[in-house]
Coordinates of N, CA and C in Angstrom, one line a residue:
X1355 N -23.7 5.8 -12.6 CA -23.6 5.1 -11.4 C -22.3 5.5 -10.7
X1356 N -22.7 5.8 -9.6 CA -21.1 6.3 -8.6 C -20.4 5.2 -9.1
X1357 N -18.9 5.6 -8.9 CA -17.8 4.6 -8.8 C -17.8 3.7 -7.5
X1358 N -18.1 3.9 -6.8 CA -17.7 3.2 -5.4 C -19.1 3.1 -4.6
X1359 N -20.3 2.7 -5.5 CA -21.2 2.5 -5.1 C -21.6 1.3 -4.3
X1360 N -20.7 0.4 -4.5 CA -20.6 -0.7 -3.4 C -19.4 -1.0 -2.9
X1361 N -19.5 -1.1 -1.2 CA -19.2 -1.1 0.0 C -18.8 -2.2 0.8
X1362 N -18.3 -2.5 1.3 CA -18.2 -3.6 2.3 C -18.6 -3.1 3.5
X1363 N -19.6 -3.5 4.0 CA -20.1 -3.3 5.3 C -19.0 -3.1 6.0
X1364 N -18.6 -4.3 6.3 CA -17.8 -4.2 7.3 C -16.0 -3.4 7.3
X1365 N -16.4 -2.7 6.3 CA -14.2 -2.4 6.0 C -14.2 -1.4 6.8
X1366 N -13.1 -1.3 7.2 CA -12.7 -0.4 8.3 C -12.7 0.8 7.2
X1367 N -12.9 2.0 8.2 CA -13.2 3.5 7.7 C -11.5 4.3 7.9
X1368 N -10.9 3.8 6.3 CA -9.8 4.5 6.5 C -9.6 6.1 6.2
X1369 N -10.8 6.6 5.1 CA -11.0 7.5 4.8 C -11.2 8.8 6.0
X1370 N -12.0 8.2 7.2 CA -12.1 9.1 8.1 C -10.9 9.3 9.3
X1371 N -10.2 8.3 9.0 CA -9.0 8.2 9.4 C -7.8 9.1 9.1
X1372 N -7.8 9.0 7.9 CA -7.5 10.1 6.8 C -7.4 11.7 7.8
X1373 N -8.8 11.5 7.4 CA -9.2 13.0 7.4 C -8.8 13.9 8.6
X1374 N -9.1 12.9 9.9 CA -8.5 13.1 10.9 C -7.3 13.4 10.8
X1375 N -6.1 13.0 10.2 CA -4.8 12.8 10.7 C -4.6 14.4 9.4
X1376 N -5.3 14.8 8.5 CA -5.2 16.0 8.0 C -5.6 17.1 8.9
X1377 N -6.1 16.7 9.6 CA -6.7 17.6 10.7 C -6.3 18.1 11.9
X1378 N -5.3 16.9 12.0 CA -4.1 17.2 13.2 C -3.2 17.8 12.6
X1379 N -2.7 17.3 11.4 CA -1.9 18.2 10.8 C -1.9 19.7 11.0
X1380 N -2.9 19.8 10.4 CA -3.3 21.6 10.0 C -3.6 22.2 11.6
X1381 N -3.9 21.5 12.3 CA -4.0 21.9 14.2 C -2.6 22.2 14.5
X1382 N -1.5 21.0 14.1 CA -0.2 21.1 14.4 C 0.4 22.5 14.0
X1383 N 0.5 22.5 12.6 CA 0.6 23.8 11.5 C 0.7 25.4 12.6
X1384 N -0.5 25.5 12.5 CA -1.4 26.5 13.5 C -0.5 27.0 14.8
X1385 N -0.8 25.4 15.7 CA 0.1 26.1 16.9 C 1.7 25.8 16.9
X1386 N 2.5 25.1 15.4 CA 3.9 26.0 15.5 C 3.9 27.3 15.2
X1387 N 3.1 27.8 14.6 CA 3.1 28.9 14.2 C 3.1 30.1 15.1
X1388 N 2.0 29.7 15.8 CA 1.8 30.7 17.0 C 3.2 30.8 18.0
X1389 N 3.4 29.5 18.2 CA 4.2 29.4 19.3 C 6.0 29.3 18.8
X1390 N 6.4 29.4 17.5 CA 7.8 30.2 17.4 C 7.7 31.2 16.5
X1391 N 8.8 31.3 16.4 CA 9.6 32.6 15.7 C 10.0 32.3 14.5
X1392 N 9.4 31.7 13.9 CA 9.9 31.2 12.5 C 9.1 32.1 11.9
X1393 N 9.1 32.0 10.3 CA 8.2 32.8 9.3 C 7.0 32.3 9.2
X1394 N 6.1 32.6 9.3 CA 4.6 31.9 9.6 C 4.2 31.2 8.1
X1395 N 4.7 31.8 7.0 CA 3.8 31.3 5.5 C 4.1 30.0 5.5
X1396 N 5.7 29.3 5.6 CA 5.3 27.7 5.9 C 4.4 26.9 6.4
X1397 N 4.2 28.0 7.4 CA 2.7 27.0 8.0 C 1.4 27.8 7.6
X1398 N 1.4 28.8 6.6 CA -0.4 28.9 6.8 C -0.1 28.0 5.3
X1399 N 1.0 27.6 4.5 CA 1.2 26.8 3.2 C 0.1 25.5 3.7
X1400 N 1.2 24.8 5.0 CA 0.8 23.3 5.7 C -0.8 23.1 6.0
X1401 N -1.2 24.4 6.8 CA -2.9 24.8 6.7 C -3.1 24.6 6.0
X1402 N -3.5 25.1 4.8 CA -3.7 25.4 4.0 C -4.5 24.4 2.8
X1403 N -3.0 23.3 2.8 CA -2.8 22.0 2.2 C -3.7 20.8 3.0
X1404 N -3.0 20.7 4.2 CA -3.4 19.8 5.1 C -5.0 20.5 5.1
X1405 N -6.0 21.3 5.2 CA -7.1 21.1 5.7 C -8.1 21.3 3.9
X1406 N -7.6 21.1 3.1 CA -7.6 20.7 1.7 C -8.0 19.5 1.6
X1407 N -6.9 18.7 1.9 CA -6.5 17.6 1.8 C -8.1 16.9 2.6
X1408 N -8.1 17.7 4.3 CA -9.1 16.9 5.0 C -10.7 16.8 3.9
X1409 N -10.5 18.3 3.7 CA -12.0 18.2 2.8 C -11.9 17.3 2.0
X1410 N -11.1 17.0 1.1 CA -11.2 16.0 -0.3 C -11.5 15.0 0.7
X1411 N -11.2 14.3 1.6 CA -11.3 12.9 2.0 C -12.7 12.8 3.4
X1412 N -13.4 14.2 3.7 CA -14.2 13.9 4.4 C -15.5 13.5 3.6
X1413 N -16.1 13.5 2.7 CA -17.0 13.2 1.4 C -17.2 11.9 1.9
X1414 N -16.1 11.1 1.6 CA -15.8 9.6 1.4 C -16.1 8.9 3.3
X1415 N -16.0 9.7 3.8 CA -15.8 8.7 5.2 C -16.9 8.6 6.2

């Protein structure tokens, strides 16, 4: 039996909330990257992680 096979109808969907804000993340990541002069691996790291992270929590939402 899934673990979290029961639900509350009504509970707010924080998971896709989540996922979202991993998603801005790794958007954000992206266009510092493009747009300075810094060393880029920090941010394909932040990509990387941050759009990781969205996958693990889009399943759930």
């Amino acid at each position: 039996m899934k673990e979290n096979a029961y639900e509350m109808p009504w509970r707010t969907n924080y998971e896709a909330m989540a996922a979202a804000g991993w998603l801005v993340g790794a958007t954000g990541a992206i266009a510092a990257e493009m747009l300075t002069e810094l060393p880029p691996e920090p941010f394909w790291w932040m990509t990387g992680i941050s759009s990781g992270m969205a996958l693990y929590r889009l399943p759930e939402a």
